[in-house]
Amino acid sequence: MAKQPQPISPLKNFFAGGFGGVCLVFVGHPLDTIKVRLQTQPKPQPGQAPLYSGTFDCFRKTLVGEGVKGLYRGMAAPIIGVTPMFAVCFFGFGLGKRLQQRKPDDVLTYPQLFAAGMLSGVFTTVIMAPGERIKCLLQIQAATGETKYSGSLDCAKQLYREAGIRGVYKGTVLTLMRDVPASGMYFMTYEWLKNILTPEGKSVSDLSVPRILFAGGLAGIFNWAVAIPPDVLKSRFQTAPAGKYPNGFRDVLRELIREEGVASLYKGFTAVMIRAFPANAACFLGFEVAMKFLNWVAPGL
């Protein structure tokens, strides 16, 4: 295993992670919109065609019906939430790594990196859950032809007025179920790939841009391979009318399996995987660039 850059600075991870998250949203949001619309489209009546036949059909209909703006529907919520969310995510990963070191120059094993990644998933849920709830509602309302919410802030206000803080945080358990194991896989895979791609005798900090993009993109694919089933359940649960699933995600799971089969847990798979590589490549490249800048301007931070 190639030696990790030392010492680990959770504070630098915080600032660099925020910048990486902004890069991820700008690159990945259009396909996230497609993913949510595919996951939440109503089941067609007998003899009727589904609203969207697949990823590319959904993309075409969104673009024709709403223009490029439609692909970025609901982006304000993740942009507002993503900077602190990814900042906290990368901070949690840095903290998780540091907590497992006995000495500052200890090189962590891959299970330790996975554990540090899981900690980052716990850290981000407080920010992630309401942002995901608002984003999903805004992404599907255009497809339904209704305009209940004028924007992210209006959506948050209405949710709070209707059900209090529980309404805003609906789907938190499912967000945890998605992000804790997926974040462990995400960071462990990225560190593993960086080590593999680092030439003998070189440092991982000297990795070229194409190799960083490849490692980050592939880490995103591994992340979503773990995250898709709970993400489908989360999207359904967060966009359902109040009271539809009284027993939470168990009711969503039972309904999906009964009506649409196990394959329904992988709805939006194509959109997710097409998005995962470029979005996460952009995220990790942004993180690494920001980290190098911070190391240059504030080496003692």
Coordinates of C-alpha atoms in Angstrom, one line a residue:
M1 CA 0.0 0.0 0.0
A2 CA 1.3 3.4 -0.9
K3 CA 1.9 5.7 2.0
Q4 CA -0.8 8.2 2.8
P5 CA -0.1 11.9 3.0
Q6 CA 0.5 12.8 6.7
P7 CA -0.5 14.3 8.9
I8 CA -4.3 14.1 8.4
S9 CA -6.1 17.4 8.8
P10 CA -9.9 17.1 9.3
L11 CA -10.1 20.9 9.1
K12 CA -8.5 21.0 5.6
N13 CA -10.8 18.1 4.7
F14 CA -13.7 20.2 5.7
F15 CA -12.9 23.1 3.4
A16 CA -11.7 21.0 0.5
G17 CA -14.7 18.7 0.8
G18 CA -17.1 21.6 0.5
F19 CA -15.5 22.7 -2.8
G20 CA -15.5 19.1 -4.1
G21 CA -19.2 18.9 -3.3
V22 CA -20.1 22.0 -5.3
C23 CA -18.2 20.5 -8.3
L24 CA -20.2 17.3 -7.9
V25 CA -23.6 19.0 -7.9
F26 CA -22.9 21.1 -11.1
V27 CA -21.8 18.0 -13.0
G28 CA -24.2 15.5 -11.6
H29 CA -27.5 17.2 -10.9
P30 CA -29.2 16.7 -14.4
L31 CA -28.9 12.9 -14.1
D32 CA -30.0 13.1 -10.5
T33 CA -33.2 14.7 -11.7
I34 CA -33.7 11.9 -14.2
K35 CA -32.9 9.3 -11.5
V36 CA -35.6 10.6 -9.1
R37 CA -38.2 10.9 -11.8
L38 CA -37.6 7.3 -12.9
Q39 CA -37.7 6.1 -9.3
T40 CA -41.0 7.9 -8.5
Q41 CA -43.0 7.6 -11.7
P42 CA -46.4 6.1 -11.0
K43 CA -47.2 2.6 -12.0
P44 CA -48.9 2.6 -15.4
Q45 CA -52.5 1.4 -15.7
P46 CA -53.1 -1.9 -17.5
G47 CA -52.6 -1.4 -21.2
Q48 CA -50.9 2.0 -20.8
A49 CA -47.3 2.8 -21.4
P50 CA -45.2 4.1 -18.5
L51 CA -44.5 7.8 -18.3
Y52 CA -40.9 7.2 -19.1
S53 CA -39.6 4.1 -20.9
G54 CA -36.1 4.6 -19.6
T55 CA -33.2 7.0 -18.8
F56 CA -32.9 8.5 -22.3
D57 CA -36.6 8.8 -22.8
C58 CA -36.9 10.7 -19.5
F59 CA -34.0 12.9 -20.5
R60 CA -35.5 13.7 -23.9
K61 CA -39.0 14.4 -22.5
T62 CA -37.6 16.6 -19.7
L63 CA -35.4 18.6 -22.1
V64 CA -38.2 19.0 -24.7
G65 CA -40.9 19.9 -22.1
E66 CA -38.9 22.0 -19.7
G67 CA -35.6 22.9 -21.4
V68 CA -32.2 22.7 -19.8
K69 CA -33.7 24.4 -16.7
G70 CA -35.8 21.3 -16.1
L71 CA -32.7 19.2 -15.7
Y72 CA -31.5 21.5 -13.0
R73 CA -34.8 21.6 -11.2
G74 CA -34.4 21.6 -7.4
M75 CA -30.7 22.3 -7.6
A76 CA -30.9 25.2 -5.0
A77 CA -31.5 22.8 -2.2
P78 CA -28.4 20.5 -2.8
I79 CA -26.2 23.6 -3.6
I80 CA -27.2 25.2 -0.3
G81 CA -26.8 21.9 1.5
V82 CA -24.0 20.3 -0.4
T83 CA -21.1 22.7 0.6
P84 CA -21.6 22.1 4.3
M85 CA -22.7 18.5 3.7
F86 CA -19.6 17.5 1.7
A87 CA -17.5 19.6 4.0
V88 CA -18.8 17.6 7.0
C89 CA -18.5 14.4 5.0
F90 CA -14.8 14.8 4.2
F91 CA -14.3 16.2 7.8
G92 CA -15.9 13.0 9.2
F93 CA -13.7 10.9 7.0
G94 CA -10.5 12.8 8.1
L95 CA -11.6 12.6 11.7
G96 CA -12.4 8.9 11.4
K97 CA -8.9 8.3 10.0
R98 CA -7.2 10.3 12.7
L99 CA -9.1 8.6 15.5
Q100 CA -7.8 5.3 14.4
Q101 CA -4.2 6.4 14.3
R102 CA -2.0 5.6 17.2
K103 CA 0.8 7.7 15.7
P104 CA 0.6 10.5 13.1
D105 CA 2.5 8.5 10.6
D106 CA 0.4 5.3 10.9
V107 CA -0.9 4.0 7.5
L108 CA -4.5 2.8 7.9
T109 CA -5.7 -0.6 6.6
Y110 CA -8.6 -0.8 4.2
P111 CA -11.1 -1.9 6.8
Q112 CA -10.1 1.1 8.9
L113 CA -10.6 3.4 5.9
F114 CA -14.1 1.8 5.4
A115 CA -14.9 2.5 9.1
A116 CA -13.8 6.1 8.7
G117 CA -16.0 6.4 5.6
M118 CA -19.0 5.1 7.5
L119 CA -18.5 7.8 10.2
S120 CA -18.6 10.4 7.5
G121 CA -22.0 9.0 6.4
V122 CA -23.4 9.4 9.9
F123 CA -22.1 13.0 10.1
T124 CA -23.8 14.1 6.9
T125 CA -27.3 12.7 7.5
V126 CA -28.4 15.7 9.6
I127 CA -27.8 18.0 6.6
M128 CA -28.5 15.4 3.8
A129 CA -32.0 14.2 4.9
P130 CA -33.9 17.5 4.6
G131 CA -32.0 18.6 1.4
E132 CA -32.9 15.2 -0.2
R133 CA -36.6 15.5 0.8
I134 CA -36.9 19.0 -0.7
K135 CA -34.9 18.1 -3.8
C136 CA -37.0 15.0 -4.6
L137 CA -40.3 16.9 -4.2
L138 CA -39.2 19.7 -6.5
Q139 CA -37.8 17.3 -9.1
I140 CA -41.1 15.3 -9.4
Q141 CA -43.6 18.2 -9.2
A142 CA -42.8 19.4 -12.8
A143 CA -43.5 15.9 -14.1
T144 CA -46.9 15.7 -12.4
G145 CA -48.0 19.1 -13.9
E146 CA -48.6 20.6 -10.4
T147 CA -46.8 23.6 -9.0
K148 CA -47.2 23.3 -5.2
Y149 CA -43.8 24.7 -4.3
S150 CA -42.3 27.8 -5.8
G151 CA -38.8 26.9 -4.8
S152 CA -36.6 25.2 -2.1
L153 CA -37.4 27.7 0.7
D154 CA -41.1 27.6 0.0
C155 CA -41.0 23.8 0.0
A156 CA -39.2 23.8 3.4
K157 CA -41.8 26.3 4.8
Q158 CA -44.7 24.3 3.6
L159 CA -43.3 21.0 4.9
Y160 CA -42.6 22.6 8.3
R161 CA -46.1 24.1 8.4
E162 CA -47.8 20.8 7.6
A163 CA -45.9 18.4 9.8
G164 CA -43.2 20.3 11.8
I165 CA -39.6 19.3 11.8
R166 CA -40.6 15.6 11.3
G167 CA -42.0 16.6 7.9
V168 CA -38.7 18.2 6.9
Y169 CA -36.7 15.2 8.1
K170 CA -38.9 12.5 6.6
G171 CA -36.7 9.7 5.3
T172 CA -33.8 10.2 7.7
V173 CA -33.5 6.5 8.7
L174 CA -33.4 5.6 5.0
T175 CA -30.8 8.3 4.3
L176 CA -28.7 6.7 7.1
M177 CA -29.3 3.2 5.6
R178 CA -28.1 4.5 2.3
D179 CA -25.2 6.7 3.2
V180 CA -23.4 4.9 6.1
P181 CA -22.3 1.7 4.2
A182 CA -22.1 3.5 0.8
S183 CA -19.8 6.2 2.3
G184 CA -17.6 3.5 3.7
M185 CA -17.3 1.9 0.2
Y186 CA -16.9 5.3 -1.4
F187 CA -13.8 6.4 0.6
M188 CA -12.2 3.0 0.9
T189 CA -12.4 2.5 -2.9
Y190 CA -11.0 5.9 -3.6
E191 CA -8.0 5.4 -1.3
W192 CA -7.5 1.9 -2.7
L193 CA -7.5 3.1 -6.3
K194 CA -5.2 6.0 -5.5
N195 CA -2.7 3.5 -4.0
I196 CA -2.9 1.2 -7.0
L197 CA -2.5 4.0 -9.5
T198 CA 0.5 5.6 -7.7
P199 CA 3.7 4.7 -9.5
E200 CA 6.4 2.9 -7.4
G201 CA 8.4 5.3 -5.3
K202 CA 5.9 8.2 -5.8
S203 CA 3.5 9.8 -3.3
V204 CA -0.3 9.6 -3.7
S205 CA -0.2 13.4 -3.5
D206 CA 1.6 13.5 -6.9
L207 CA -1.1 11.6 -8.7
S208 CA -2.0 13.0 -12.2
V209 CA -5.3 14.6 -12.9
P210 CA -6.5 11.8 -15.2
R211 CA -5.7 9.2 -12.5
I212 CA -7.5 11.2 -9.9
L213 CA -10.5 11.5 -12.2
F214 CA -10.5 7.8 -12.8
A215 CA -10.2 6.9 -9.1
G216 CA -12.9 9.4 -8.1
G217 CA -15.3 8.3 -10.9
L218 CA -14.9 4.6 -10.1
A219 CA -15.3 5.2 -6.4
G220 CA -18.6 6.9 -7.2
I221 CA -19.7 3.8 -9.1
F222 CA -18.8 1.5 -6.2
N223 CA -20.7 3.9 -3.8
W224 CA -23.9 3.8 -5.8
A225 CA -23.7 0.0 -6.4
V226 CA -24.3 -0.2 -2.6
A227 CA -26.6 2.8 -2.3
I228 CA -29.2 2.3 -5.1
P229 CA -31.8 0.0 -3.3
P230 CA -32.1 2.2 -0.1
D231 CA -32.1 5.3 -2.4
V232 CA -35.1 3.9 -4.3
L233 CA -36.9 3.3 -1.0
K234 CA -35.9 6.8 0.2
S235 CA -37.1 8.6 -2.9
R236 CA -40.5 6.8 -2.8
F237 CA -40.9 7.4 0.9
Q238 CA -39.9 11.0 0.8
T239 CA -42.3 11.9 -2.0
A240 CA -45.3 9.9 -0.8
P241 CA -48.4 11.6 0.6
A242 CA -48.5 11.8 4.3
G243 CA -49.8 8.6 6.0
K244 CA -49.3 6.4 2.9
Y245 CA -46.6 4.3 4.5
P246 CA -47.4 4.2 8.3
N247 CA -44.7 1.6 9.0
G248 CA -42.0 3.5 7.1
F249 CA -39.6 1.9 4.7
R250 CA -40.9 -1.6 5.4
D251 CA -44.2 -0.7 3.8
V252 CA -42.4 0.9 0.8
L253 CA -40.3 -2.3 0.4
R254 CA -43.3 -4.6 0.6
E255 CA -45.3 -2.6 -1.9
L256 CA -42.4 -2.4 -4.4
I257 CA -41.6 -6.1 -4.2
R258 CA -45.3 -7.1 -4.4
E259 CA -46.2 -4.8 -7.3
E260 CA -43.0 -4.5 -9.3
G261 CA -40.6 -7.2 -8.2
V262 CA -37.0 -7.1 -6.9
A263 CA -35.8 -5.3 -10.1
S264 CA -37.8 -2.2 -8.9
L265 CA -35.1 -1.7 -6.2
Y266 CA -32.7 -0.8 -9.0
K267 CA -34.9 1.8 -10.8
G268 CA -32.8 4.6 -12.2
F269 CA -29.7 2.3 -12.3
T270 CA -28.6 3.5 -15.7
A271 CA -29.0 7.2 -14.8
V272 CA -27.2 6.7 -11.5
M273 CA -24.3 4.9 -13.1
I274 CA -24.0 7.4 -16.0
R275 CA -24.0 10.2 -13.4
A276 CA -21.8 8.5 -10.8
F277 CA -18.5 8.5 -12.8
P278 CA -18.3 12.2 -14.0
A279 CA -19.9 13.7 -10.9
N280 CA -17.6 11.9 -8.4
A281 CA -14.6 12.4 -10.6
A282 CA -15.3 16.1 -10.5
C283 CA -15.9 15.9 -6.7
F284 CA -12.6 14.3 -5.9
L285 CA -10.6 16.4 -8.4
G286 CA -12.1 19.5 -6.8
F287 CA -11.2 18.1 -3.3
E288 CA -7.6 17.3 -4.3
V289 CA -7.1 20.7 -6.0
A290 CA -8.6 22.5 -3.0
M291 CA -6.4 20.4 -0.6
K292 CA -3.2 21.3 -2.5
F293 CA -4.2 25.0 -2.4
L294 CA -4.8 24.8 1.4
N295 CA -1.5 23.0 1.9
W296 CA 0.2 25.8 0.0
V297 CA -1.5 28.8 1.7
A298 CA -1.9 27.3 5.2
P299 CA 0.6 24.5 5.7
G300 CA 0.0 24.5 9.5
L301 CA -3.8 24.4 9.4

